[in-house]
Amino acid sequence: MATSNSNPPLKDELDIVIPTIRSLDFLEMWRPFFEPYHLIIVQDGDPSRAIKVPNGFDYELFNRNDINKILGPKASCISFKDSACRCFGYMVSKKKYIFTIDDDCFVAKDPSGKDIDALSQHIRNLLHPSTPYFFNTLYDPFSEGADFVRGYPFSLREGVPTAVSHGLWLNIPDYDAPTQLVKPRERNNRYVDAVMTIPKGTLFPMCGMNLAFDRQLIGPAMYFGLMGDGQPIGRYDDMWAGWCVKVICDHLGLGIKTGLPYIWHSKASNPFVNLKKEYKGIFWQEEIIPFFQATSLPKECTTVQQCYVELSKHVKDKLGKIDPYFVKLADAMVTWIEAWDELNPLDSKKGNGK
């Protein structure tokens, strides 16, 4: 879906967050779609390294020194030497919507050969309701050319607000290290023209490389955890956030969509390096998933912050028995909320969620 950006949607209501360790030449390809928007660039790694951004983009760049200066002691909750640092951008944004993308993700083409305007599709997903309580066999009934099928309850057709739009990738699939190792040449060439709501009570593995969300509805839960330098695990940052977000969305009556838009994932990461990062997580996830499946939040939790702090208690109590890392992570979850509320005092006063 290629569009003209003479009148870009949500121009003043959306920030694009990009974590990076390198100069952002990839933005040239995205210029027709991204140039009207404000970018928040979170530089990972060595803060003395100069990051070049192509001319013409409106951006702020934050490195580790900036994070430490802004958050003080609470900066400990922001990961270092890991793309999980991107969530700092969510925290400092003042916009209603966030789109985040990795710097090795390029513009994909649809089956007709047209460039896909990923951002425009994410915005469409977010501005139309989700249907988590009853599955529509034509997928998203709010997509062009679709509707609710026969037998879909009229009482549920209004849907619920969409909090998250989860996009997919052509070319390099988002596989874990063991799958990468046994399928090193596999590429995703399947373009599925569909968007669907993930049903209530169903978890999913959220990928952060092509993701948009309503910051006012779910922002405080989009914490990408403690990963990377000094931590026993990596490459679970976005999935951790996704599991927390899904439990909270289900509790607050919010929806999550997955499917379109596609981006072109250009570069496969090293499967042996990934295996080192994922090793513990591959074992832990067999207990983490049942934990989230069994977790319910009390009805007294009516804001995202209240839900997230309550969830952190469950993490410490239940997952802390697996490894001390989860006690540390639970504490960081609370620190994250405290830092969020300090930088976003209006959010904490008016509440959010349903």
mmCIF file of C-alpha atoms in Angstrom:
data_model
loop_
_atom_site.group_PDB
_atom_site.id
_atom_site.type_symbol
_atom_site.label_atom_id
_atom_site.label_comp_id
_atom_site.label_asym_id
_atom_site.label_seq_id
_atom_site.Cartn_x
_atom_site.Cartn_y
_atom_site.Cartn_z
ATOM 1 C CA MET A 1 0.000 0.000 0.000
ATOM 2 C CA ALA A 2 1.876 3.063 -1.224
ATOM 3 C CA THR A 3 0.437 6.454 -0.355
ATOM 4 C CA SER A 4 1.290 10.090 -0.843
ATOM 5 C CA ASN A 5 2.302 11.873 2.316
ATOM 6 C CA SER A 6 0.991 15.287 1.282
ATOM 7 C CA ASN A 7 -1.337 14.948 4.261
ATOM 8 C CA PRO A 8 0.295 12.329 6.524
ATOM 9 C CA PRO A 9 -2.052 10.746 9.080
ATOM 10 C CA LEU A 10 -1.468 11.526 12.771
ATOM 11 C CA LYS A 11 1.528 13.704 11.864
ATOM 12 C CA ASP A 12 1.450 15.535 15.194
ATOM 13 C CA GLU A 13 0.299 12.561 17.266
ATOM 14 C CA LEU A 14 2.916 9.907 16.511
ATOM 15 C CA ASP A 15 6.609 9.386 17.234
ATOM 16 C CA ILE A 16 8.857 6.878 15.475
ATOM 17 C CA VAL A 17 11.286 5.197 17.896
ATOM 18 C CA ILE A 18 14.465 3.603 16.527
ATOM 19 C CA PRO A 19 17.168 1.869 18.609
ATOM 20 C CA THR A 20 20.559 1.804 16.911
ATOM 21 C CA ILE A 21 24.328 1.426 17.208
ATOM 22 C CA ARG A 22 25.075 2.746 13.711
ATOM 23 C CA SER A 23 24.388 5.623 11.340
ATOM 24 C CA LEU A 24 20.852 5.582 10.015
ATOM 25 C CA ASP A 25 21.345 5.395 6.255
ATOM 26 C CA PHE A 26 18.344 3.054 6.083
ATOM 27 C CA LEU A 27 16.098 6.091 6.648
ATOM 28 C CA GLU A 28 16.689 7.195 3.041
ATOM 29 C CA MET A 29 14.521 4.315 1.854
ATOM 30 C CA TRP A 30 11.815 5.286 4.360
ATOM 31 C CA ARG A 31 11.984 9.027 3.606
ATOM 32 C CA PRO A 32 8.692 9.203 1.642
ATOM 33 C CA PHE A 33 6.881 7.695 4.631
ATOM 34 C CA PHE A 34 8.822 8.869 7.710
ATOM 35 C CA GLU A 35 10.022 12.391 6.865
ATOM 36 C CA PRO A 36 6.851 14.167 8.061
ATOM 37 C CA TYR A 37 7.106 12.549 11.521
ATOM 38 C CA HIS A 38 9.231 13.150 14.597
ATOM 39 C CA LEU A 39 11.868 10.490 15.283
ATOM 40 C CA ILE A 40 13.214 9.443 18.677
ATOM 41 C CA ILE A 41 16.558 7.688 18.207
ATOM 42 C CA VAL A 42 17.911 5.709 21.154
ATOM 43 C CA GLN A 43 21.623 5.105 20.685
ATOM 44 C CA ASP A 44 22.840 1.910 22.283
ATOM 45 C CA GLY A 45 26.417 1.108 23.246
ATOM 46 C CA ASP A 46 29.267 3.622 23.281
ATOM 47 C CA PRO A 47 27.779 7.124 23.742
ATOM 48 C CA SER A 48 30.901 8.774 22.289
ATOM 49 C CA ARG A 49 30.284 7.201 18.901
ATOM 50 C CA ALA A 50 28.768 9.650 16.412
ATOM 51 C CA ILE A 51 25.483 8.583 14.835
ATOM 52 C CA LYS A 52 24.697 10.187 11.498
ATOM 53 C CA VAL A 53 21.093 10.875 10.567
ATOM 54 C CA PRO A 54 20.246 11.844 6.969
ATOM 55 C CA ASN A 55 19.331 15.498 6.411
ATOM 56 C CA GLY A 56 15.705 16.524 6.471
ATOM 57 C CA PHE A 57 14.474 14.394 9.372
ATOM 58 C CA ASP A 58 13.087 15.900 12.562
ATOM 59 C CA TYR A 59 14.639 13.905 15.395
ATOM 60 C CA GLU A 60 15.910 13.728 18.956
ATOM 61 C CA LEU A 61 18.839 11.441 19.769
ATOM 62 C CA PHE A 62 19.400 10.013 23.242
ATOM 63 C CA ASN A 63 22.526 8.081 24.228
ATOM 64 C CA ARG A 64 23.386 6.351 27.487
ATOM 65 C CA ASN A 65 24.674 9.568 29.043
ATOM 66 C CA ASP A 66 21.330 11.234 28.296
ATOM 67 C CA ILE A 67 19.420 8.306 29.778
ATOM 68 C CA ASN A 68 21.501 8.481 32.967
ATOM 69 C CA LYS A 69 21.053 12.241 33.190
ATOM 70 C CA ILE A 70 17.273 12.142 32.681
ATOM 71 C CA LEU A 71 16.474 9.134 34.870
ATOM 72 C CA GLY A 72 19.260 9.286 37.460
ATOM 73 C CA PRO A 73 19.371 6.108 39.581
ATOM 74 C CA LYS A 74 16.241 4.822 37.829
ATOM 75 C CA ALA A 75 18.281 4.475 34.615
ATOM 76 C CA SER A 76 19.157 1.018 35.923
ATOM 77 C CA CYS A 77 15.854 -0.237 34.490
ATOM 78 C CA ILE A 78 16.925 0.582 30.911
ATOM 79 C CA SER A 79 18.918 -2.180 29.223
ATOM 80 C CA PHE A 80 22.409 -1.535 27.855
ATOM 81 C CA LYS A 81 23.944 -3.125 24.749
ATOM 82 C CA ASP A 82 20.558 -4.475 23.714
ATOM 83 C CA SER A 83 17.763 -3.146 21.514
ATOM 84 C CA ALA A 84 15.550 -3.263 24.622
ATOM 85 C CA CYS A 85 16.865 0.254 25.233
ATOM 86 C CA ARG A 86 14.224 1.403 22.730
ATOM 87 C CA CYS A 87 11.604 1.534 25.493
ATOM 88 C CA PHE A 88 13.318 4.658 26.835
ATOM 89 C CA GLY A 89 11.968 6.338 23.709
ATOM 90 C CA TYR A 90 8.451 5.293 24.640
ATOM 91 C CA MET A 91 8.902 6.896 28.020
ATOM 92 C CA VAL A 92 10.172 10.293 26.820
ATOM 93 C CA SER A 93 7.695 10.613 23.958
ATOM 94 C CA LYS A 94 4.822 13.014 24.447
ATOM 95 C CA LYS A 95 2.723 11.684 21.584
ATOM 96 C CA LYS A 96 -0.365 9.465 21.657
ATOM 97 C CA TYR A 97 1.034 6.832 19.282
ATOM 98 C CA ILE A 98 4.391 5.090 18.839
ATOM 99 C CA PHE A 99 5.782 3.207 15.856
ATOM 100 C CA THR A 100 9.075 1.381 16.444
ATOM 101 C CA ILE A 101 11.277 -0.222 13.805
ATOM 102 C CA ASP A 102 14.758 -1.753 13.660
ATOM 103 C CA ASP A 103 17.492 -0.228 11.530
ATOM 104 C CA ASP A 104 17.856 -3.376 9.405
ATOM 105 C CA CYS A 105 14.226 -3.214 8.281
ATOM 106 C CA PHE A 106 13.580 -1.855 4.813
ATOM 107 C CA VAL A 107 10.513 -1.000 2.738
ATOM 108 C CA ALA A 108 8.848 -4.185 1.461
ATOM 109 C CA LYS A 109 6.820 -4.568 -1.704
ATOM 110 C CA ASP A 110 3.327 -6.011 -1.955
ATOM 111 C CA PRO A 111 2.561 -8.740 -4.528
ATOM 112 C CA SER A 112 1.804 -6.082 -7.168
ATOM 113 C CA GLY A 113 5.279 -4.605 -6.744
ATOM 114 C CA LYS A 114 4.203 -1.434 -4.924
ATOM 115 C CA ASP A 115 6.130 -0.155 -1.911
ATOM 116 C CA ILE A 116 4.288 -0.894 1.324
ATOM 117 C CA ASP A 117 3.600 2.113 3.541
ATOM 118 C CA ALA A 118 3.928 0.186 6.799
ATOM 119 C CA LEU A 119 3.238 3.189 8.993
ATOM 120 C CA SER A 120 -0.053 3.985 7.252
ATOM 121 C CA GLN A 121 -1.279 0.407 7.737
ATOM 122 C CA HIS A 122 -0.305 0.434 11.428
ATOM 123 C CA ILE A 123 -2.261 3.653 11.870
ATOM 124 C CA ARG A 124 -5.279 2.096 10.177
ATOM 125 C CA ASN A 125 -5.036 -0.908 12.486
ATOM 126 C CA LEU A 126 -4.850 1.285 15.589
ATOM 127 C CA LEU A 127 -7.698 3.595 14.582
ATOM 128 C CA HIS A 128 -10.153 0.747 14.012
ATOM 129 C CA PRO A 129 -11.529 -1.507 16.780
ATOM 130 C CA SER A 130 -10.335 -4.986 17.688
ATOM 131 C CA THR A 131 -12.577 -8.006 18.228
ATOM 132 C CA PRO A 132 -10.950 -10.189 20.923
ATOM 133 C CA TYR A 133 -14.117 -11.853 22.259
ATOM 134 C CA PHE A 134 -15.345 -13.676 19.154
ATOM 135 C CA PHE A 135 -13.291 -14.705 16.133
ATOM 136 C CA ASN A 136 -14.329 -13.375 12.731
ATOM 137 C CA THR A 137 -13.473 -15.901 10.008
ATOM 138 C CA LEU A 138 -12.937 -13.075 7.481
ATOM 139 C CA TYR A 139 -10.297 -11.768 9.888
ATOM 140 C CA ASP A 140 -10.434 -8.017 10.532
ATOM 141 C CA PRO A 141 -14.022 -6.951 9.776
ATOM 142 C CA PHE A 142 -12.877 -3.326 9.584
ATOM 143 C CA SER A 143 -10.521 -3.999 6.671
ATOM 144 C CA GLU A 144 -11.517 -2.829 3.215
ATOM 145 C CA GLY A 145 -13.724 -5.397 1.499
ATOM 146 C CA ALA A 146 -14.480 -7.338 4.699
ATOM 147 C CA ASP A 147 -17.210 -7.337 7.316
ATOM 148 C CA PHE A 148 -18.635 -9.453 10.122
ATOM 149 C CA VAL A 149 -19.711 -12.861 8.869
ATOM 150 C CA ARG A 150 -23.087 -14.508 9.391
ATOM 151 C CA GLY A 151 -23.413 -15.672 12.978
ATOM 152 C CA TYR A 152 -21.212 -12.976 14.493
ATOM 153 C CA PRO A 153 -23.067 -11.562 17.535
ATOM 154 C CA PHE A 154 -24.349 -8.049 16.907
ATOM 155 C CA SER A 155 -23.724 -7.212 20.551
ATOM 156 C CA LEU A 156 -19.964 -7.657 19.988
ATOM 157 C CA ARG A 157 -19.630 -5.864 16.652
ATOM 158 C CA GLU A 158 -18.678 -2.541 18.187
ATOM 159 C CA GLY A 159 -15.376 -4.101 19.206
ATOM 160 C CA VAL A 160 -12.884 -2.651 21.688
ATOM 161 C CA PRO A 161 -10.133 -0.025 21.366
ATOM 162 C CA THR A 162 -6.990 -1.307 19.647
ATOM 163 C CA ALA A 163 -3.889 -0.859 21.806
ATOM 164 C CA VAL A 164 -1.263 -2.647 19.687
ATOM 165 C CA SER A 165 -0.629 -3.264 15.982
ATOM 166 C CA HIS A 166 1.922 -6.054 15.450
ATOM 167 C CA GLY A 167 3.423 -6.156 11.954
ATOM 168 C CA LEU A 168 5.317 -8.942 10.201
ATOM 169 C CA TRP A 169 8.396 -9.343 7.987
ATOM 170 C CA LEU A 170 9.352 -10.647 4.589
ATOM 171 C CA ASN A 171 12.756 -12.191 3.838
ATOM 172 C CA ILE A 172 14.540 -13.006 7.135
ATOM 173 C CA PRO A 173 11.973 -14.549 9.521
ATOM 174 C CA ASP A 174 12.050 -13.836 13.245
ATOM 175 C CA TYR A 175 13.265 -17.280 14.330
ATOM 176 C CA ASP A 176 14.966 -18.376 17.523
ATOM 177 C CA ALA A 177 18.554 -19.620 17.378
ATOM 178 C CA PRO A 178 17.827 -23.388 17.189
ATOM 179 C CA THR A 179 15.444 -22.829 14.269
ATOM 180 C CA GLN A 180 17.970 -20.520 12.590
ATOM 181 C CA LEU A 181 20.608 -23.228 12.890
ATOM 182 C CA VAL A 182 18.524 -25.958 11.282
ATOM 183 C CA LYS A 183 16.994 -23.661 8.619
ATOM 184 C CA PRO A 184 19.817 -21.242 7.771
ATOM 185 C CA ARG A 185 18.572 -20.527 4.238
ATOM 186 C CA GLU A 186 14.880 -20.238 4.958
ATOM 187 C CA ARG A 187 13.248 -16.990 3.883
ATOM 188 C CA ASN A 188 9.692 -15.816 4.350
ATOM 189 C CA ASN A 189 8.245 -15.072 0.910
ATOM 190 C CA ARG A 190 4.612 -15.528 1.914
ATOM 191 C CA TYR A 191 2.623 -12.305 1.801
ATOM 192 C CA VAL A 192 -0.646 -12.931 3.616
ATOM 193 C CA ASP A 193 -3.079 -10.071 3.054
ATOM 194 C CA ALA A 194 -4.737 -10.252 6.454
ATOM 195 C CA VAL A 195 -5.046 -8.531 9.810
ATOM 196 C CA MET A 196 -6.590 -10.320 12.761
ATOM 197 C CA THR A 197 -7.300 -9.703 16.420
ATOM 198 C CA ILE A 198 -5.501 -12.023 18.823
ATOM 199 C CA PRO A 199 -8.290 -13.605 20.902
ATOM 200 C CA LYS A 200 -8.695 -12.893 24.589
ATOM 201 C CA GLY A 201 -6.771 -15.423 26.679
ATOM 202 C CA THR A 202 -4.290 -16.198 23.903
ATOM 203 C CA LEU A 203 -0.637 -15.194 24.265
ATOM 204 C CA PHE A 204 1.659 -14.485 21.328
ATOM 205 C CA PRO A 205 5.383 -13.884 20.704
ATOM 206 C CA MET A 206 5.570 -10.128 20.098
ATOM 207 C CA CYS A 207 8.360 -8.905 17.826
ATOM 208 C CA GLY A 208 9.535 -5.329 18.359
ATOM 209 C CA MET A 209 11.053 -4.682 14.938
ATOM 210 C CA ASN A 210 7.771 -3.594 13.256
ATOM 211 C CA LEU A 211 5.372 -2.545 15.989
ATOM 212 C CA ALA A 212 2.955 0.273 16.736
ATOM 213 C CA PHE A 213 0.865 1.013 19.788
ATOM 214 C CA ASP A 214 -1.387 3.535 21.456
ATOM 215 C CA ARG A 215 0.883 4.997 24.087
ATOM 216 C CA GLN A 216 -2.005 6.485 26.055
ATOM 217 C CA LEU A 217 -3.809 3.158 26.249
ATOM 218 C CA ILE A 218 -0.935 0.747 26.972
ATOM 219 C CA GLY A 219 2.374 2.679 27.044
ATOM 220 C CA PRO A 220 3.385 2.007 30.666
ATOM 221 C CA ALA A 221 3.253 -1.764 30.032
ATOM 222 C CA MET A 222 5.609 -1.569 27.025
ATOM 223 C CA TYR A 223 8.674 -2.224 29.136
ATOM 224 C CA PHE A 224 11.250 -4.345 27.324
ATOM 225 C CA GLY A 225 12.779 -5.688 30.531
ATOM 226 C CA LEU A 226 16.380 -6.198 31.620
ATOM 227 C CA MET A 227 18.387 -7.628 28.735
ATOM 228 C CA GLY A 228 21.879 -7.457 27.307
ATOM 229 C CA ASP A 229 24.929 -6.265 29.224
ATOM 230 C CA GLY A 230 25.122 -7.737 32.730
ATOM 231 C CA GLN A 231 21.985 -9.840 32.322
ATOM 232 C CA PRO A 232 21.724 -13.637 31.896
ATOM 233 C CA ILE A 233 19.358 -13.404 28.933
ATOM 234 C CA GLY A 234 18.809 -11.536 25.692
ATOM 235 C CA ARG A 235 16.399 -11.496 22.717
ATOM 236 C CA TYR A 236 13.399 -11.889 25.007
ATOM 237 C CA ASP A 237 12.821 -8.151 25.501
ATOM 238 C CA ASP A 238 9.951 -7.704 23.072
ATOM 239 C CA MET A 239 8.393 -11.052 23.951
ATOM 240 C CA TRP A 240 8.430 -10.225 27.673
ATOM 241 C CA ALA A 241 6.714 -6.931 26.913
ATOM 242 C CA GLY A 242 4.195 -8.732 24.707
ATOM 243 C CA TRP A 243 3.233 -11.237 27.382
ATOM 244 C CA CYS A 244 2.762 -8.479 29.962
ATOM 245 C CA VAL A 245 0.855 -6.293 27.520
ATOM 246 C CA LYS A 246 -1.470 -9.117 26.459
ATOM 247 C CA VAL A 247 -2.426 -10.014 30.038
ATOM 248 C CA ILE A 248 -3.117 -6.350 30.796
ATOM 249 C CA CYS A 249 -5.035 -5.737 27.554
ATOM 250 C CA ASP A 250 -7.228 -8.756 28.297
ATOM 251 C CA HIS A 251 -7.887 -7.408 31.788
ATOM 252 C CA LEU A 252 -8.674 -3.848 30.663
ATOM 253 C CA GLY A 253 -10.733 -4.815 27.607
ATOM 254 C CA LEU A 254 -8.259 -3.685 24.946
ATOM 255 C CA GLY A 255 -7.323 -5.361 21.675
ATOM 256 C CA ILE A 256 -4.145 -6.407 19.836
ATOM 257 C CA LYS A 257 -3.972 -6.925 16.072
ATOM 258 C CA THR A 258 -1.352 -8.878 14.111
ATOM 259 C CA GLY A 259 -0.661 -9.328 10.404
ATOM 260 C CA LEU A 260 -0.220 -6.446 7.961
ATOM 261 C CA PRO A 261 1.921 -4.443 7.472
ATOM 262 C CA TYR A 262 5.023 -6.224 6.244
ATOM 263 C CA ILE A 263 8.537 -4.799 6.249
ATOM 264 C CA TRP A 264 11.630 -6.303 4.571
ATOM 265 C CA HIS A 265 13.949 -7.718 7.248
ATOM 266 C CA SER A 266 17.297 -7.470 5.526
ATOM 267 C CA LYS A 267 19.863 -9.079 7.788
ATOM 268 C CA ALA A 268 20.027 -12.382 9.676
ATOM 269 C CA SER A 269 21.720 -12.150 13.052
ATOM 270 C CA ASN A 270 24.371 -14.696 14.026
ATOM 271 C CA PRO A 271 22.607 -17.848 15.288
ATOM 272 C CA PHE A 272 25.526 -18.842 17.541
ATOM 273 C CA VAL A 273 25.557 -15.419 19.221
ATOM 274 C CA ASN A 274 21.773 -15.623 19.496
ATOM 275 C CA LEU A 275 21.979 -19.061 21.106
ATOM 276 C CA LYS A 276 24.202 -17.661 23.864
ATOM 277 C CA LYS A 277 21.679 -14.887 24.485
ATOM 278 C CA GLU A 278 18.615 -17.137 24.341
ATOM 279 C CA TYR A 279 19.984 -20.211 26.079
ATOM 280 C CA LYS A 280 18.360 -19.673 29.485
ATOM 281 C CA GLY A 281 15.210 -18.228 27.964
ATOM 282 C CA ILE A 282 14.591 -21.331 25.891
ATOM 283 C CA PHE A 283 14.294 -23.299 29.134
ATOM 284 C CA TRP A 284 12.627 -20.568 31.174
ATOM 285 C CA GLN A 285 9.882 -19.856 28.633
ATOM 286 C CA GLU A 286 8.391 -23.298 29.292
ATOM 287 C CA GLU A 287 7.557 -22.001 32.786
ATOM 288 C CA ILE A 288 7.069 -18.330 31.897
ATOM 289 C CA ILE A 289 4.258 -19.051 29.427
ATOM 290 C CA PRO A 290 2.138 -21.103 31.875
ATOM 291 C CA PHE A 291 2.745 -18.353 34.445
ATOM 292 C CA PHE A 292 1.234 -15.692 32.180
ATOM 293 C CA GLN A 293 -1.569 -18.038 31.108
ATOM 294 C CA ALA A 294 -2.548 -18.537 34.744
ATOM 295 C CA THR A 295 -2.132 -14.924 35.874
ATOM 296 C CA SER A 296 -5.254 -12.888 36.533
ATOM 297 C CA LEU A 297 -5.396 -9.337 37.829
ATOM 298 C CA PRO A 298 -7.838 -8.061 40.475
ATOM 299 C CA LYS A 299 -10.723 -5.867 39.359
ATOM 300 C CA GLU A 300 -9.324 -3.088 41.553
ATOM 301 C CA CYS A 301 -6.557 -2.639 38.979
ATOM 302 C CA THR A 302 -8.114 -0.142 36.567
ATOM 303 C CA THR A 303 -5.047 1.587 35.085
ATOM 304 C CA VAL A 304 -2.093 0.168 33.187
ATOM 305 C CA GLN A 305 0.257 1.284 35.952
ATOM 306 C CA GLN A 306 -1.772 -0.482 38.643
ATOM 307 C CA CYS A 307 -1.917 -3.626 36.513
ATOM 308 C CA TYR A 308 1.805 -3.559 35.825
ATOM 309 C CA VAL A 309 2.837 -3.108 39.443
ATOM 310 C CA GLU A 310 0.473 -5.926 40.439
ATOM 311 C CA LEU A 311 1.970 -8.113 37.707
ATOM 312 C CA SER A 312 5.463 -7.388 39.022
ATOM 313 C CA LYS A 313 4.427 -8.840 42.387
ATOM 314 C CA HIS A 314 3.333 -12.049 40.673
ATOM 315 C CA VAL A 315 6.624 -12.182 38.761
ATOM 316 C CA LYS A 316 8.630 -11.865 41.970
ATOM 317 C CA ASP A 317 6.519 -14.386 43.848
ATOM 318 C CA LYS A 318 6.172 -17.075 41.156
ATOM 319 C CA LEU A 319 9.029 -16.659 38.676
ATOM 320 C CA GLY A 320 11.506 -15.605 41.361
ATOM 321 C CA LYS A 321 11.588 -19.276 42.367
ATOM 322 C CA ILE A 322 13.036 -20.188 38.963
ATOM 323 C CA ASP A 323 15.995 -17.809 39.088
ATOM 324 C CA PRO A 324 17.047 -14.703 41.066
ATOM 325 C CA TYR A 325 17.016 -12.799 37.762
ATOM 326 C CA PHE A 326 13.231 -12.586 37.972
ATOM 327 C CA VAL A 327 13.391 -10.913 41.388
ATOM 328 C CA LYS A 328 15.686 -8.310 39.837
ATOM 329 C CA LEU A 329 13.364 -8.002 36.843
ATOM 330 C CA ALA A 330 10.299 -7.550 39.071
ATOM 331 C CA ASP A 331 12.051 -4.722 40.919
ATOM 332 C CA ALA A 332 12.998 -3.135 37.584
ATOM 333 C CA MET A 333 9.354 -3.302 36.485
ATOM 334 C CA VAL A 334 8.401 -1.162 39.474
ATOM 335 C CA THR A 335 11.303 1.228 38.841
ATOM 336 C CA TRP A 336 10.148 1.556 35.229
ATOM 337 C CA ILE A 337 6.646 2.581 36.326
ATOM 338 C CA GLU A 338 8.058 5.087 38.826
ATOM 339 C CA ALA A 339 10.262 6.595 36.103
ATOM 340 C CA TRP A 340 7.346 6.643 33.644
ATOM 341 C CA ASP A 341 5.145 8.502 36.111
ATOM 342 C CA GLU A 342 7.888 11.026 36.884
ATOM 343 C CA LEU A 343 8.268 11.865 33.194
ATOM 344 C CA ASN A 344 4.530 11.598 32.465
ATOM 345 C CA PRO A 345 2.753 12.980 35.537
ATOM 346 C CA LEU A 346 -0.498 13.681 33.673
ATOM 347 C CA ASP A 347 -0.745 10.011 32.640
ATOM 348 C CA SER A 348 -0.522 8.812 36.230
ATOM 349 C CA LYS A 349 -3.082 11.358 37.475
ATOM 350 C CA LYS A 350 -5.762 10.770 34.864
ATOM 351 C CA GLY A 351 -5.160 7.024 34.583
ATOM 352 C CA ASN A 352 -5.388 5.088 31.352
ATOM 353 C CA GLY A 353 -6.721 1.847 30.025
ATOM 354 C CA LYS A 354 -10.397 1.181 29.435
#
